[in-house]
Short mmCIF file of C-alpha atoms and ligand atoms in Angstrom, two decimals:
data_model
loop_
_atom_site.label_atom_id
_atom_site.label_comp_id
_atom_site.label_asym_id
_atom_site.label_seq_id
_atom_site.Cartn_x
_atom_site.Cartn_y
_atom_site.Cartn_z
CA UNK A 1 96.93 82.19 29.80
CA UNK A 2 96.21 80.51 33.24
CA UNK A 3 94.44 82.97 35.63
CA UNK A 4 96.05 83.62 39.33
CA UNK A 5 93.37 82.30 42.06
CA UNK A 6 94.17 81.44 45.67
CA UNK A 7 92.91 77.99 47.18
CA UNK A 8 92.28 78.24 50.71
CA UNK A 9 92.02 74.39 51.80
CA UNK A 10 93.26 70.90 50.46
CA UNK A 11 89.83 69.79 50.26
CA UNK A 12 88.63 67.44 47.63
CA UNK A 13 91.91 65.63 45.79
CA UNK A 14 90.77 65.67 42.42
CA UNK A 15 89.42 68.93 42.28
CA UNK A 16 92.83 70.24 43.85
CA UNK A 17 94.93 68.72 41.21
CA UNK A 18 91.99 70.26 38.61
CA UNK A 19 93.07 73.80 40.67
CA UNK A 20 96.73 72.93 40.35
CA UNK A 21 96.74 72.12 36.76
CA UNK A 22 93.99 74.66 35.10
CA UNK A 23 94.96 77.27 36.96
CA UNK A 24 98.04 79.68 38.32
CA UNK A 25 97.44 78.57 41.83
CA UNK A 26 98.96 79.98 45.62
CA UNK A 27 98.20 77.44 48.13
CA UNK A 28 97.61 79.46 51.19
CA UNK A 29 96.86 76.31 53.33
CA UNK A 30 100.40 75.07 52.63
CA UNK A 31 102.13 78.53 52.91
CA UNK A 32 104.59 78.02 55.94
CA UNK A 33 103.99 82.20 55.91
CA UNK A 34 101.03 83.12 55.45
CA UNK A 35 100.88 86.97 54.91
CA UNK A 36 103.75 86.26 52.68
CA UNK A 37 101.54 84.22 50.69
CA UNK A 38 99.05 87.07 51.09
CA UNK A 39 101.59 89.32 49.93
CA UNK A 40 102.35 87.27 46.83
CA UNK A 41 98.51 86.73 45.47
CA UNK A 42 97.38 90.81 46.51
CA UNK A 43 98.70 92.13 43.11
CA UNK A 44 97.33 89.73 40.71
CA UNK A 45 95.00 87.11 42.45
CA UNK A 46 91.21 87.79 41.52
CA UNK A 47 89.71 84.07 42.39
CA UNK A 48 89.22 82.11 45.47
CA UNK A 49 88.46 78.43 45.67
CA UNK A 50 87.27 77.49 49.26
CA UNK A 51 86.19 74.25 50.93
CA UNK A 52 85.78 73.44 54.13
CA UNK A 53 84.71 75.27 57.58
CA UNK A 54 87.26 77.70 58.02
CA UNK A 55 86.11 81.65 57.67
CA UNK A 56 85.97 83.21 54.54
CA UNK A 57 85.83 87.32 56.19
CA UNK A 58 86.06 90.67 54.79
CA UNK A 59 90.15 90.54 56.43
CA UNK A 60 90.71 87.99 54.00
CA UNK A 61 88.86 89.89 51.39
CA UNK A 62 90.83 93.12 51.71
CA UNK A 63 93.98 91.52 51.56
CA UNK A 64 93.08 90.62 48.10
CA UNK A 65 91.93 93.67 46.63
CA UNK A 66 91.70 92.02 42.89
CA UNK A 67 89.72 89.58 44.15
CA UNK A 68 86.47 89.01 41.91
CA UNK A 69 84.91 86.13 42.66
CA UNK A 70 84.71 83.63 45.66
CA UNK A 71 84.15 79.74 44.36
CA UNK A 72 82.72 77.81 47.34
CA UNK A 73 83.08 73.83 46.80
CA UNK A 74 80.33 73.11 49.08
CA UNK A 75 76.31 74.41 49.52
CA UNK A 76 76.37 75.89 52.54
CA UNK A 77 78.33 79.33 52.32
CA UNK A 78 77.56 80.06 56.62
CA UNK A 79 81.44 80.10 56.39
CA UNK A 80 81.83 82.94 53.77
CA UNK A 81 81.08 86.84 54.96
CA UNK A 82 78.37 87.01 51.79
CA UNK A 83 77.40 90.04 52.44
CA UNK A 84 80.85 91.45 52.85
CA UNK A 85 81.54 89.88 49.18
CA UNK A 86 78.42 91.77 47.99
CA UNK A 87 79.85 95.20 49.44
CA UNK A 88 83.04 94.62 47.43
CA UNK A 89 81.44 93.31 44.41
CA UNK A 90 82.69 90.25 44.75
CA UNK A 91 80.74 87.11 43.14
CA UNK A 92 79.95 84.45 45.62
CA UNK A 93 79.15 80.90 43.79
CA UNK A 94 78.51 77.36 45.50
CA UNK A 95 78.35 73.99 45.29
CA UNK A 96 73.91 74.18 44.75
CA UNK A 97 72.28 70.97 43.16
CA UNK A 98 75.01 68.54 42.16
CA UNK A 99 75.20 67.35 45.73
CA UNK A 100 70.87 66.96 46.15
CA UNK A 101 70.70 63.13 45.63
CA UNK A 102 73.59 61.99 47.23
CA UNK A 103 72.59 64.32 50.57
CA UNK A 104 68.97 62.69 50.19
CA UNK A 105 69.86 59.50 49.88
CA UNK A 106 72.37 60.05 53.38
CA UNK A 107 69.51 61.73 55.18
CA UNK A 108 67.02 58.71 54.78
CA UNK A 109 70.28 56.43 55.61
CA UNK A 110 70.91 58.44 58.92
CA UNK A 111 66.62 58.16 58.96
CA UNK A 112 66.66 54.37 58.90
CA UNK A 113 69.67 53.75 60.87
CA UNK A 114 68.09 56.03 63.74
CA UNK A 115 64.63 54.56 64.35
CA UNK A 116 65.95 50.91 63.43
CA UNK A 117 68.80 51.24 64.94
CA UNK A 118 71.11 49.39 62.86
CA UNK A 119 74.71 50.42 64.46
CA UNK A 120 73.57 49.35 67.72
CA UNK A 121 72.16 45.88 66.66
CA UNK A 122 76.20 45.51 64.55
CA UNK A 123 77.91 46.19 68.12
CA UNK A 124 75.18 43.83 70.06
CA UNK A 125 76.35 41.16 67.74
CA UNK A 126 80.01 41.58 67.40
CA UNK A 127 79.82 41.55 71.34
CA UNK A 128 78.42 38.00 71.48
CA UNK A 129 75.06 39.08 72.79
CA UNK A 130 72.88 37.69 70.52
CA UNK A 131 74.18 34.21 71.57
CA UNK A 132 74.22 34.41 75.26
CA UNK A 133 71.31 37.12 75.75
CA UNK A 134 69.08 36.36 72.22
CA UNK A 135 67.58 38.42 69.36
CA UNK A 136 68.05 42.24 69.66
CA UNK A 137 65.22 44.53 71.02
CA UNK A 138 62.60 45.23 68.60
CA UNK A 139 62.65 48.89 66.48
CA UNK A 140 60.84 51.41 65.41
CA UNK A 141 59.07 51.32 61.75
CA UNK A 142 59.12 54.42 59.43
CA UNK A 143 56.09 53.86 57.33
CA UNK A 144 53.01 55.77 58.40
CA UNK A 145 55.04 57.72 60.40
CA UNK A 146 55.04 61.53 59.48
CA UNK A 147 58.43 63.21 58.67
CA UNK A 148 58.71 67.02 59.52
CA UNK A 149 60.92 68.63 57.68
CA UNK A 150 62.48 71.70 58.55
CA UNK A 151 64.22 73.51 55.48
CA UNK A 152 62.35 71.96 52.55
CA UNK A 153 64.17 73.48 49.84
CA UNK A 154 66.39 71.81 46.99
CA UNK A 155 67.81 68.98 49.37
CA UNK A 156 64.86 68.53 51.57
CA UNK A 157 62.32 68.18 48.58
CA UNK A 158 64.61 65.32 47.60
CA UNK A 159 64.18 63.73 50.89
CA UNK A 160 60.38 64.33 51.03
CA UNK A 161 60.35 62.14 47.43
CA UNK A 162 62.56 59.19 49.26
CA UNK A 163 60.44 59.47 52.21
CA UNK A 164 56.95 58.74 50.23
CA UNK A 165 58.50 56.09 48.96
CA UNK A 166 59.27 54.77 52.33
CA UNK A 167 55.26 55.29 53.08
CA UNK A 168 56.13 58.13 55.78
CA UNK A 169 53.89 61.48 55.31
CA UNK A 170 55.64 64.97 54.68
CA UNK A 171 55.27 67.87 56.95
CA UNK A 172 58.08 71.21 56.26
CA UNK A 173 58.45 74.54 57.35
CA UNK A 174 60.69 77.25 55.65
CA UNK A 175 60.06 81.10 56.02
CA UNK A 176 58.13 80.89 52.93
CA UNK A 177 55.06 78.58 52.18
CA UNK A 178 56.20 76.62 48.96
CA UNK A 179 53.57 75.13 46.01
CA UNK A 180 54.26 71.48 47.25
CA UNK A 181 51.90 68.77 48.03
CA UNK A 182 52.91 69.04 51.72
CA UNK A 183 51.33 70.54 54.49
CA UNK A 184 52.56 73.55 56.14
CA UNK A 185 53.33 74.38 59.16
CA UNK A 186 54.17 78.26 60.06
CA UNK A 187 56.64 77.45 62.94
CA UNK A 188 59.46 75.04 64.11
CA UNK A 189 57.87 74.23 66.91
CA UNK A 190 54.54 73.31 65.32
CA UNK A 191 56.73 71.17 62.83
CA UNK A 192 57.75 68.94 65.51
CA UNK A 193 54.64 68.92 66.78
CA UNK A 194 53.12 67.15 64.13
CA UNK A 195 56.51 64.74 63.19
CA UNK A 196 57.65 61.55 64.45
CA UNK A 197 60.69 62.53 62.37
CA UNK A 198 61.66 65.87 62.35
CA UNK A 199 64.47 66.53 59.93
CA UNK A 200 66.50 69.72 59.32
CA UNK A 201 68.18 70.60 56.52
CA UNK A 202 68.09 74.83 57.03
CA UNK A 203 71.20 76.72 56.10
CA UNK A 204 73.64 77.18 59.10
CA UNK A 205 74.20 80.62 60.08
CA UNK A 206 72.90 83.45 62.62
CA UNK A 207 69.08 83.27 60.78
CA UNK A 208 68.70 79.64 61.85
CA UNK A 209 71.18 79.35 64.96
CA UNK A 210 69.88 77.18 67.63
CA UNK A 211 66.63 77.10 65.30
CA UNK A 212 65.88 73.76 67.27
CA UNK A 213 65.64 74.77 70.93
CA UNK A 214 64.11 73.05 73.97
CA UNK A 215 60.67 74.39 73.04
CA UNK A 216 60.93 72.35 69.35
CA UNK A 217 62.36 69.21 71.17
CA UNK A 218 59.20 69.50 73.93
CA UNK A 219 57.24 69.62 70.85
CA UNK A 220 58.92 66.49 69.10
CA UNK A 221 58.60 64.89 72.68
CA UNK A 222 59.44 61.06 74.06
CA UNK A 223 58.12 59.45 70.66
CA UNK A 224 59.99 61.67 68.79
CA UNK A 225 63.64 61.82 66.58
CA UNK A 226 65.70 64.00 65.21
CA UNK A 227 67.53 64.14 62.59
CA UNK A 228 70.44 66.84 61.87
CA UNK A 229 72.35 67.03 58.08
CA UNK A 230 71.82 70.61 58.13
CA UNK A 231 74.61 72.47 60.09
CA UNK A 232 75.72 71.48 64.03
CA UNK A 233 74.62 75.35 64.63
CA UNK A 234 70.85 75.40 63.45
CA UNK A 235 70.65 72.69 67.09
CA UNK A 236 71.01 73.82 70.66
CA UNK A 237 73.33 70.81 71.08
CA UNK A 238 73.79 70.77 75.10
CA UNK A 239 70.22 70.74 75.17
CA UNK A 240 70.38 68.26 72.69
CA UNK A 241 72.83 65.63 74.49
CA UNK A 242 70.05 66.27 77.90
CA UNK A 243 67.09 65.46 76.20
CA UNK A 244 68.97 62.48 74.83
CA UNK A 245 70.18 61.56 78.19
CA UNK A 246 67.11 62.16 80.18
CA UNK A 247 64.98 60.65 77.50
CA UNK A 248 63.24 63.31 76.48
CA UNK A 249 63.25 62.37 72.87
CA UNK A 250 63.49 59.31 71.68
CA UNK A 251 66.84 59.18 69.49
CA UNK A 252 68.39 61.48 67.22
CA UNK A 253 71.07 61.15 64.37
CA UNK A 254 73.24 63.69 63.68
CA UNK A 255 75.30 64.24 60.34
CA UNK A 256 76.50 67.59 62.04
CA UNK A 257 77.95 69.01 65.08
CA UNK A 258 78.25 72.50 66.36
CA UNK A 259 82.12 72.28 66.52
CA UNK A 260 83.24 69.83 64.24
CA UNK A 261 85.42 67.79 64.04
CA UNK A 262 84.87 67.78 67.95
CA UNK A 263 81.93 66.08 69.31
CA UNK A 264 81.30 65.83 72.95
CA UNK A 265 82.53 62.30 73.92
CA UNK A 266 79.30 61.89 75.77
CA UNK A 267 77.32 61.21 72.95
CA UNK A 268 79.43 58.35 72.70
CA UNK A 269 77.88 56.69 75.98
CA UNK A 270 74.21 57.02 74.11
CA UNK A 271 72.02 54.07 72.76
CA UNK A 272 69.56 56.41 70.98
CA UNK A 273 71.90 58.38 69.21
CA UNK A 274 73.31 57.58 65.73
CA UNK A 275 76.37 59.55 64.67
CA UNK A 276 78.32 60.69 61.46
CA UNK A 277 81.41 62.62 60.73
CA UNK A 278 79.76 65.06 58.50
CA UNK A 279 79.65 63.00 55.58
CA UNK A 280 75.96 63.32 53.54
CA UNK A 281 77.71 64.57 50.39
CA UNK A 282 81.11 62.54 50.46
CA UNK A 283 80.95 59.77 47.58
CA UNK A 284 83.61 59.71 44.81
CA UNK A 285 80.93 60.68 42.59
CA UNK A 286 79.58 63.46 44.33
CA UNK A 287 82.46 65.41 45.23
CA UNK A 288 83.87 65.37 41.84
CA UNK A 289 80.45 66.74 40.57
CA UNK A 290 81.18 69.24 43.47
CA UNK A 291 84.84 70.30 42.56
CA UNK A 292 84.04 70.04 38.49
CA UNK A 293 80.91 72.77 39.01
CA UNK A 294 83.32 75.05 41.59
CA UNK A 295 85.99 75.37 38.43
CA UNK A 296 83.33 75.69 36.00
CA UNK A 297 81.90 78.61 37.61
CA UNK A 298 85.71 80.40 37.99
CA UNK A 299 85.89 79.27 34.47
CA UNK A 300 82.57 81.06 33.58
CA UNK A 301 83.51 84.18 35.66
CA UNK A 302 87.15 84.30 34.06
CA UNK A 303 86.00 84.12 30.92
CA UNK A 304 82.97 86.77 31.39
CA UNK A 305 79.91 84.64 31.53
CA UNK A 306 77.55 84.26 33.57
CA UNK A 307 78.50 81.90 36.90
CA UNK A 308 76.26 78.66 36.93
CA UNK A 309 75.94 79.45 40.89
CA UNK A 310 75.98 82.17 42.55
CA UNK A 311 75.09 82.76 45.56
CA UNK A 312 72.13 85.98 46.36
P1 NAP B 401 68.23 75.55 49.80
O1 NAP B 401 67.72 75.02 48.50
O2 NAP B 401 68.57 76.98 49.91
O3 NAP B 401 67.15 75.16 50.92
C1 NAP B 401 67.17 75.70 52.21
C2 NAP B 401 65.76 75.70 52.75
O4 NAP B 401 65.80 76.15 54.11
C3 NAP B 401 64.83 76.63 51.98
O5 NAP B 401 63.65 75.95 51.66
C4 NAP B 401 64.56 77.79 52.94
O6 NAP B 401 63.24 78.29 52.75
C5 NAP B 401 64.74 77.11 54.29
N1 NAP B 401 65.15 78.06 55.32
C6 NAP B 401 66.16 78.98 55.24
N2 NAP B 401 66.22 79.68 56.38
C7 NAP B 401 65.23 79.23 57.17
C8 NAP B 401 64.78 79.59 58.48
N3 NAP B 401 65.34 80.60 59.16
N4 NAP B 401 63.74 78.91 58.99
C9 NAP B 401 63.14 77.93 58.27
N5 NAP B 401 63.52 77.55 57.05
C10 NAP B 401 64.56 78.19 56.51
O7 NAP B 401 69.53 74.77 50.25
P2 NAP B 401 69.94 73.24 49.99
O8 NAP B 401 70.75 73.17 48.76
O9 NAP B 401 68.75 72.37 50.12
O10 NAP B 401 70.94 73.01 51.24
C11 NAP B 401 70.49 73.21 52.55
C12 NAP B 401 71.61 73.13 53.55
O11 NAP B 401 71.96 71.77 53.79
C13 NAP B 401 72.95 73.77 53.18
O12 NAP B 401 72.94 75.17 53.33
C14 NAP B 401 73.90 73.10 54.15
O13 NAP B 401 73.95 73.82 55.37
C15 NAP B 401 73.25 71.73 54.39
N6 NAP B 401 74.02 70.64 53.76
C16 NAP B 401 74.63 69.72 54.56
C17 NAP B 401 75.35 68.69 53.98
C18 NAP B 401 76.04 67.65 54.81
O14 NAP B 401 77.05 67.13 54.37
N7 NAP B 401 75.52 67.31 55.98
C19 NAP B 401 75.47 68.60 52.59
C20 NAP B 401 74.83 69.56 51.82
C21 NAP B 401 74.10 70.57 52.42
P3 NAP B 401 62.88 79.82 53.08
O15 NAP B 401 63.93 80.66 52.42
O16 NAP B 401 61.50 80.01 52.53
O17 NAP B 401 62.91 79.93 54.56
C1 8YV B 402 80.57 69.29 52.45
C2 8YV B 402 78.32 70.46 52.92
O1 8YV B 402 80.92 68.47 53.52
O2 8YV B 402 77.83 71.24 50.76
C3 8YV B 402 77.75 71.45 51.98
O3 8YV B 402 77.18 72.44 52.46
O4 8YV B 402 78.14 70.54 54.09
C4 8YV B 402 79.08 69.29 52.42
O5 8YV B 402 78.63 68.90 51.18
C5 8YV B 402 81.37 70.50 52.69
O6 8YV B 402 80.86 71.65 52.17
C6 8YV B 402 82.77 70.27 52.15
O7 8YV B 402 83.44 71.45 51.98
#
């Protein structure tokens, strides 16, 4: 017997033909009607695969009053009303750990490409410049530099292990003060204090909204970068594109934007800014590690086990 779920967004290819195939499966993002769609899935639907940005709320969750269990493809559940799950009993599961090395390995990309400044010195050369105006400007190293990093949990300790190997030194702060062979700092702003690098990697949502403020970018100061894979949210991003502008850091590179896929077109005119359209996760490998755990967990749910995933 195939169980009824509801998929919410085309997402990943292979893991929607997965959906399609192992499962009875309403397509609300193709639905030409919507609440018809709705309509259709209330009486028997009880799982929901989502990817993607759009909102997962409690409206959505009362119009599916079987609903048991909400299968997010990606980490970061900002998107999903958790706690309105929770009141309904609903399961919440996510995309945790598959995704760790692939993000890690993106983060000290977007790291490297920042400080030495790699897409600038490709355009410099397609231009003709390095012929008529001679070698590109000289860079900034990463090793003995010390790399803050703000959310040091499964992702970020991942980082912090590339990062040695790169010779930099590891900083974090996270609410809680973790048994890791960093040092600790009890505040954001003291974080960027201490960095050259100050990377976030933080949940989104309203806990860590505008997290980095102008107070943490006065602390990271003219020497300093940032570097954003977390969520375009946890960054005050107007404040942001100034201190770019005016110089007030020294670069930043940015995996995430605060209303994606929009990004404000001037932080196209910027040399010191390094950008990416949300991307840290997306190999072939990864996001079929990512679509194979979201069906395992419906699998697990459907057939009464334990989820590998949820979400607390
Ligand atoms: P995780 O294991 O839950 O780690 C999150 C870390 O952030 C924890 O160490 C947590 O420590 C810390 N944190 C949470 N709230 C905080 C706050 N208010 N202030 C300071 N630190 C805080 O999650 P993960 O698997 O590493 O993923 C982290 C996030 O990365 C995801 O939620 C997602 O937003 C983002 N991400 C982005 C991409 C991309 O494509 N760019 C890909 C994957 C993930 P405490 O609880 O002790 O504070
Ligand atoms: C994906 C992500 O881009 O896992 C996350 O939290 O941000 C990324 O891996 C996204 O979730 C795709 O739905």
């Amino acid at each position: 017997m195939k169980h009824d779920i509801i998929v919410t967004a085309a997402g990943h290819k292979g893991t929607l033909e997965r959906l399609t195939q192992e499962f009875s499966a309403i397509k609300l993002f193709a639905a030409t009607d919507r609440a018809a769609a709705l309509k259709e899935a209330a009486p028997k639907v009880r799982g929901l695969a989502h990817s993607g940005h759009a909102h997962v709320d409690a409206a959505l969750m009362d119009a599916l009053p079987k609903l048991e269990i909400i299968a997010n493809f990606g980490v970061g559940v900002n998107q999903i009303d958790v706690a309105a799950a929770k009141e309904r009993g609903i399961v919440v599961t996510n995309g945790a750990g598959v995704l760790n090395n692939c993000v890690a390995d993106f983060s000290m990309a977007l790291v490297l490409n920042t400080l030495r400044k790699l897409p600038q010195a490709g355009i410099y050369l397609r231009a003709g410049h390095w012929q008529s105006k001679g070698t590109y400007e000289f860079t900034t190293s990463l090793g003995s530099k010390t790399l803050g990093i703000l959310g040091l949990g499964r992702i970020g300790e991942e980082i912090a292990k590339r990062a040695l190997a790169f010779g930099m030194k590891i900083r974090y702060h996270n609410r809680s003060k973790k048994n890791v062979p960093y040092t600790y700092d009890s505040d954001a702003v003291t974080l960027a204090k201490n960095s050259d690098v100050l990377l976030v990697i933080t949940p989104g949502g309203a806990e860590t909204d505008k997290l980095v403020n102008a107070a943490v970018l006065d602390a990271l100061g003219p020497q300093g970068y940032l570097i954003n894979v977390a969520r375009g949210s946890v960054v005050d991003e107007p404040v942001l594109l100034r201190y770019l502008q005016e110089k007030k850091i020294a670069g930043a590179g940015l995996d995430v934007f605060e209303h994606e896929p929009k990004v404000p077109a001037e932080f196209f005119a910027l040399d010191n800014v390094v950008l990416t359209p949300h991307m840290a996760s997306a190999t072939n490998e990864t996001r079929t590690a990512m679509g194979n755990l979201q069906i395992e967990n419906l699998q697990l749910h459907f057939a009464g086990k334990p989820v590998k995933t949820p979400v607390q």
